[in-house]
Short mmCIF file of C-alpha atoms and ligand atoms in Angstrom, two decimals:
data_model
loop_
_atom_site.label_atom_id
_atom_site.label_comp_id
_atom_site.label_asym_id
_atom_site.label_seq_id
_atom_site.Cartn_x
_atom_site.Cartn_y
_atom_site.Cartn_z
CA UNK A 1 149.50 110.21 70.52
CA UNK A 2 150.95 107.13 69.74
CA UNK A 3 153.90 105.37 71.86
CA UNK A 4 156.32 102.90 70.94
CA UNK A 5 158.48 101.82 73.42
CA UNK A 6 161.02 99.07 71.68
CA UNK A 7 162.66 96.80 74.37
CA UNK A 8 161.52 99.33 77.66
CA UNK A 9 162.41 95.99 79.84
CA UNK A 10 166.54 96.49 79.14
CA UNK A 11 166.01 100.05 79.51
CA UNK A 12 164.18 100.07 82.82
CA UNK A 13 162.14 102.57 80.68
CA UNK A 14 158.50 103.27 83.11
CA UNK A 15 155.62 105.62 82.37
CA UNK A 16 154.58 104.66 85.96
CA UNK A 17 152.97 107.70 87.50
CA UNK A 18 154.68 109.95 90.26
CA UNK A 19 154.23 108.99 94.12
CA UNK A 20 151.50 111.68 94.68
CA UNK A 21 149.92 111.28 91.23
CA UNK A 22 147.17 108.85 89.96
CA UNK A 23 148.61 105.59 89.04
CA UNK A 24 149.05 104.86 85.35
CA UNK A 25 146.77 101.45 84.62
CA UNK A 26 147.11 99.95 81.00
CA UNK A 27 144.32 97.90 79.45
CA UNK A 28 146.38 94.71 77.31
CA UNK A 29 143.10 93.92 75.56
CA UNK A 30 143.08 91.15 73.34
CA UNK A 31 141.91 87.18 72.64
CA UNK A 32 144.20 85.36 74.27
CA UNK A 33 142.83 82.20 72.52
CA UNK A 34 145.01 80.82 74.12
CA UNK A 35 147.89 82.93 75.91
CA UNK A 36 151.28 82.25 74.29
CA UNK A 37 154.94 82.99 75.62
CA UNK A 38 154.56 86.10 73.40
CA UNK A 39 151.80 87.64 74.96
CA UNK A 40 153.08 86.71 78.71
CA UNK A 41 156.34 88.37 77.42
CA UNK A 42 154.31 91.70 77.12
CA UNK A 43 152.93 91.20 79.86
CA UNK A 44 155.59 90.94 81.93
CA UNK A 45 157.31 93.90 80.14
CA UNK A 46 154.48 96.15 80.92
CA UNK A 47 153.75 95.42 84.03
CA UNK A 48 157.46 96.57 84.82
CA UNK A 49 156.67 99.87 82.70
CA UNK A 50 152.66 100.71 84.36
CA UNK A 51 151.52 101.27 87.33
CA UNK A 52 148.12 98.14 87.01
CA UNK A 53 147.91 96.34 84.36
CA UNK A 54 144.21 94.86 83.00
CA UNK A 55 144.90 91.78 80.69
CA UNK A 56 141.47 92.25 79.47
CA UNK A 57 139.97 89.05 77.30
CA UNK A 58 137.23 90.24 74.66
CA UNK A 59 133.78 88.15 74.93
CA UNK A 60 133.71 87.91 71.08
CA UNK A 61 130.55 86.07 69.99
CA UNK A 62 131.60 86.06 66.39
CA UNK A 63 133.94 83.83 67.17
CA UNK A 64 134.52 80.18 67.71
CA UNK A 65 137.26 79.93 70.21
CA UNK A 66 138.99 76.67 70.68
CA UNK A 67 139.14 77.76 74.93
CA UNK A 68 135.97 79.63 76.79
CA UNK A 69 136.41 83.57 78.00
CA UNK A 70 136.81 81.55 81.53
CA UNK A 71 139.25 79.06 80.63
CA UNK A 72 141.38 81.65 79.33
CA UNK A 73 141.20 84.24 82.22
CA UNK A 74 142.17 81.13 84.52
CA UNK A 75 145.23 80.05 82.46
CA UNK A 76 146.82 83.75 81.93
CA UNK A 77 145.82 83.77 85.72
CA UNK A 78 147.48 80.44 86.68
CA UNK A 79 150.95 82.16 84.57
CA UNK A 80 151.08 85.23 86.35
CA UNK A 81 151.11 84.78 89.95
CA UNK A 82 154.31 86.10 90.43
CA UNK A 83 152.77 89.70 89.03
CA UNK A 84 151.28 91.74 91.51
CA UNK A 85 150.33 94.39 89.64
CA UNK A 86 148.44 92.61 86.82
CA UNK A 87 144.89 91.66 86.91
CA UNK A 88 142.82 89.28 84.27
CA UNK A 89 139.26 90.63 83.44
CA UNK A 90 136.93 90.10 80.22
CA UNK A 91 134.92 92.48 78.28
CA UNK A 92 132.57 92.75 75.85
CA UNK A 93 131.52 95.67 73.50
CA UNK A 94 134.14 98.32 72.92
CA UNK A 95 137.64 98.54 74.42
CA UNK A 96 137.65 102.11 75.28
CA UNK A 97 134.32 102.02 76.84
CA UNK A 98 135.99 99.46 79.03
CA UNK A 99 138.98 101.19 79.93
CA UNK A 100 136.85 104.18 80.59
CA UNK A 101 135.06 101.93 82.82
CA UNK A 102 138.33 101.35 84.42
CA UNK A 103 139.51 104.48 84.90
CA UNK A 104 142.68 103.26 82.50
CA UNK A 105 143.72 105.35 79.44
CA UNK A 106 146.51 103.63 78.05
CA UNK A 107 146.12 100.73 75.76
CA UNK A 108 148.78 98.17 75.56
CA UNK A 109 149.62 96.23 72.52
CA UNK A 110 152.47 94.19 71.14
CA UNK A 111 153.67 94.69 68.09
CA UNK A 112 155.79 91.65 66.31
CA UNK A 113 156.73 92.84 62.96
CA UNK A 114 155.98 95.76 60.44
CA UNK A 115 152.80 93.52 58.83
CA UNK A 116 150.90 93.93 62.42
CA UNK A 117 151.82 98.11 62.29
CA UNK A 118 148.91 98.97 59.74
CA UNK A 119 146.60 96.86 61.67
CA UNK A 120 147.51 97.74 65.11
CA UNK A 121 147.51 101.83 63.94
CA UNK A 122 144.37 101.62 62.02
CA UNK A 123 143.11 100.13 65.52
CA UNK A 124 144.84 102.78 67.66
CA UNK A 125 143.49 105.87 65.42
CA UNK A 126 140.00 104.40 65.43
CA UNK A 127 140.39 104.28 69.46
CA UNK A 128 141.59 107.38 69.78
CA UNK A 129 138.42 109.26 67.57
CA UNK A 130 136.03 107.18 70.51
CA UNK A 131 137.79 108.27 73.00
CA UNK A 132 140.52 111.09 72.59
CA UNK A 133 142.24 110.46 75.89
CA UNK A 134 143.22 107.19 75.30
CA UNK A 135 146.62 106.52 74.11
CA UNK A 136 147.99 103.16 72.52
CA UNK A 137 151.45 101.93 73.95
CA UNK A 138 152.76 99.54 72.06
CA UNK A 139 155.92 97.08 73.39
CA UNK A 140 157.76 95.08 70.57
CA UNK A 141 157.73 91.53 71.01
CA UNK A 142 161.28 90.14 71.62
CA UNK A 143 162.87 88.69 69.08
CA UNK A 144 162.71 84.84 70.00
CA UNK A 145 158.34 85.82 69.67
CA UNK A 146 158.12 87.51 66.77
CA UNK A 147 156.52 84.80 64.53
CA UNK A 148 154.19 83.69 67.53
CA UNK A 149 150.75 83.97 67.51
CA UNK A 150 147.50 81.83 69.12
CA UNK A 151 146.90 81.21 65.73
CA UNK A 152 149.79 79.61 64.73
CA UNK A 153 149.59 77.52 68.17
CA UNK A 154 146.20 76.06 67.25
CA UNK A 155 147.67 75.00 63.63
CA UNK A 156 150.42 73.22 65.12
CA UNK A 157 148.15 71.44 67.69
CA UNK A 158 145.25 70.95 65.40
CA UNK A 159 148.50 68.61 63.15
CA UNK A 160 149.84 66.55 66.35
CA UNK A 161 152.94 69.08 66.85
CA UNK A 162 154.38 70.19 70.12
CA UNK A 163 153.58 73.42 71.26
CA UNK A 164 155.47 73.21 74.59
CA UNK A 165 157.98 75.55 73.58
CA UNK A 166 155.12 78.31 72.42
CA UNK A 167 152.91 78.50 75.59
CA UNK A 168 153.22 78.34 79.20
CA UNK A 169 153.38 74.72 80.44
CA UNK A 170 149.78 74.81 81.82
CA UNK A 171 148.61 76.02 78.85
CA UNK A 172 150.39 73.17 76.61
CA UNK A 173 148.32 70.65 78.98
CA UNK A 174 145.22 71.96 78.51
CA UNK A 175 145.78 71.71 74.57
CA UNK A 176 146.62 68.21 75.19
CA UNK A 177 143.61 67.42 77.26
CA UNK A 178 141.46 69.59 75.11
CA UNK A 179 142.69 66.63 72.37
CA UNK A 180 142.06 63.90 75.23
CA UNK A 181 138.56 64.51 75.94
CA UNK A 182 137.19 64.59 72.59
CA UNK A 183 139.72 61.34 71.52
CA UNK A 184 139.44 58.76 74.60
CA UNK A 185 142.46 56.68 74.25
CA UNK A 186 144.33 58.44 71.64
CA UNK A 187 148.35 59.78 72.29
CA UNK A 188 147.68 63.88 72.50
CA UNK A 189 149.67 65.99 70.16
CA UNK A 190 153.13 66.30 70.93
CA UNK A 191 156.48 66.59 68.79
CA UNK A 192 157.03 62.90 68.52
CA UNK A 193 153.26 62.32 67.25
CA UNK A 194 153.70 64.67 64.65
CA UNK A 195 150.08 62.90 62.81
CA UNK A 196 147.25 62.66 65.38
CA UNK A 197 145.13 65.65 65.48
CA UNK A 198 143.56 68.06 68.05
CA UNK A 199 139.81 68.36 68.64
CA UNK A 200 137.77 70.44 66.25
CA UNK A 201 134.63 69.99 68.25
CA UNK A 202 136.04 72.47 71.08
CA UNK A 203 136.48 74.96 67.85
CA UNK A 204 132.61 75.31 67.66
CA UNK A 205 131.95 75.80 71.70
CA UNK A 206 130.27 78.90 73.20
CA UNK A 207 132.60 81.27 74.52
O1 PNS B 1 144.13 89.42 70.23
P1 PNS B 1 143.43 90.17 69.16
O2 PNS B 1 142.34 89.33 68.55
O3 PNS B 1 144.38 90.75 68.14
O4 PNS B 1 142.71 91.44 69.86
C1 PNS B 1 141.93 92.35 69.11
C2 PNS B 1 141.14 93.28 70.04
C3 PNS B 1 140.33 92.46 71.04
C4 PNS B 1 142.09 94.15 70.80
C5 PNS B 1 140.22 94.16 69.16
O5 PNS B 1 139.52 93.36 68.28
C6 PNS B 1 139.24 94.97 69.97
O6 PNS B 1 139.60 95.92 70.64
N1 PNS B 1 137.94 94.58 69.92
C7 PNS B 1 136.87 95.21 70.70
C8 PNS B 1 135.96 96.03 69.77
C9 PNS B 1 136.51 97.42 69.56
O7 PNS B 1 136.78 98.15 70.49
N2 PNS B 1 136.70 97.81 68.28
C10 PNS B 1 137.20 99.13 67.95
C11 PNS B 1 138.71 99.13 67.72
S1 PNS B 1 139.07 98.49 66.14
#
């Protein structure tokens, strides 16, 4: 079965489980590459709707991430101190042989507009046939979010915008020292050095 729950936050809407049973935990698997106001949005809404929730970053070696696994579980860490029910783990390998691992049967996604539904469901049916007691939440992004993604962060940085209205202030920092470190000297990219350019060495790093 398939859930969506479309703004639970302003409906105090909670799948949280009764006092005496089990409590619900929710897997919010994903990149993270990095975290963005969008995805700390969900966060925050689900962690208001489950019980535990595991923002879970994938150890994905085909990719060439512009932060490592560990940078990134230290800045959605460093964002959500003021959530006591939400812990930051990686993972590698499948995502319902993790939450298995975890004893955590919901997955939690986001969806932003109708062009991430065939995606996401594709993802959610293909879930459910490895594990059929897993069951895909998904929370829509608010409104202000709905054209956010890590991507579109990194192509803003990688030109010299701002991206201090996109991701959490710590977050925005480390873009701008990820540009420092590889460009001694140079301005980092913000909104009134709309040319300089962030590093594309840090593109090809290990995870
Ligand atoms: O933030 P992303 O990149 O959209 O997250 C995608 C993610 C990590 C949730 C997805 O790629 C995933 O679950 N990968 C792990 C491998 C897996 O379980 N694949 C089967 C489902 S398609």
């Amino acid at each position: 079965m398939l859930l969506i729950l479309l703004h639970a936050n302003r409906y105090n809407a909670s799948i949280s489980s009764p006092d005496a049973s089990p409590p619900v935990i929710a897997i919010y698997p994903g990149s993270f590459d990095p975290i963005t106001l969008g995805h700390l949005d969900i966060i925050e809404r689900g962690s208001r709707v489950f019980d535990h929730v595991i923002v879970a970053v994938l150890r994905n070696p085909d990719k060439s991430p512009l932060f490592t696994v560990q940078e990134r579980i230290e800045q959605i860490r460093r964002c959500t101190p003021h959530l006591s029910n939400v812990e930051v783990d990686s993972f590698d390998g499948l995502t319902v042989e993790y939450a298995r691992l975890r004893n955590a049967k919901v997955l939690l996604r986001g969806l932003r507009a109708v062009s991430d539904f065939e995606k996401e469901l594709q993802m959610a049916h293909t879930n459910q046939t490895l594990w059929d007691e897993i069951e895909t939440v998904f929370l829509a992004t608010s409104n202000e979010y709905s054209f956010l993604s890590s991507s579109v962060v990194k192509e803003i940085a990688k030109f010299g915008g701002s991206v201090d209205h996109l991701v959490p202030q710590q977050v925005a920092l480390d873009i701008c020292r990820c540009y420092t470190e590889t460009h001694p000297g140079a301005t980092p990219p913000t909104a009134t050095n709309p040319t300089t350019q962030v590093n594309h060495h840090r593109m090809d790093r290990e995870v």
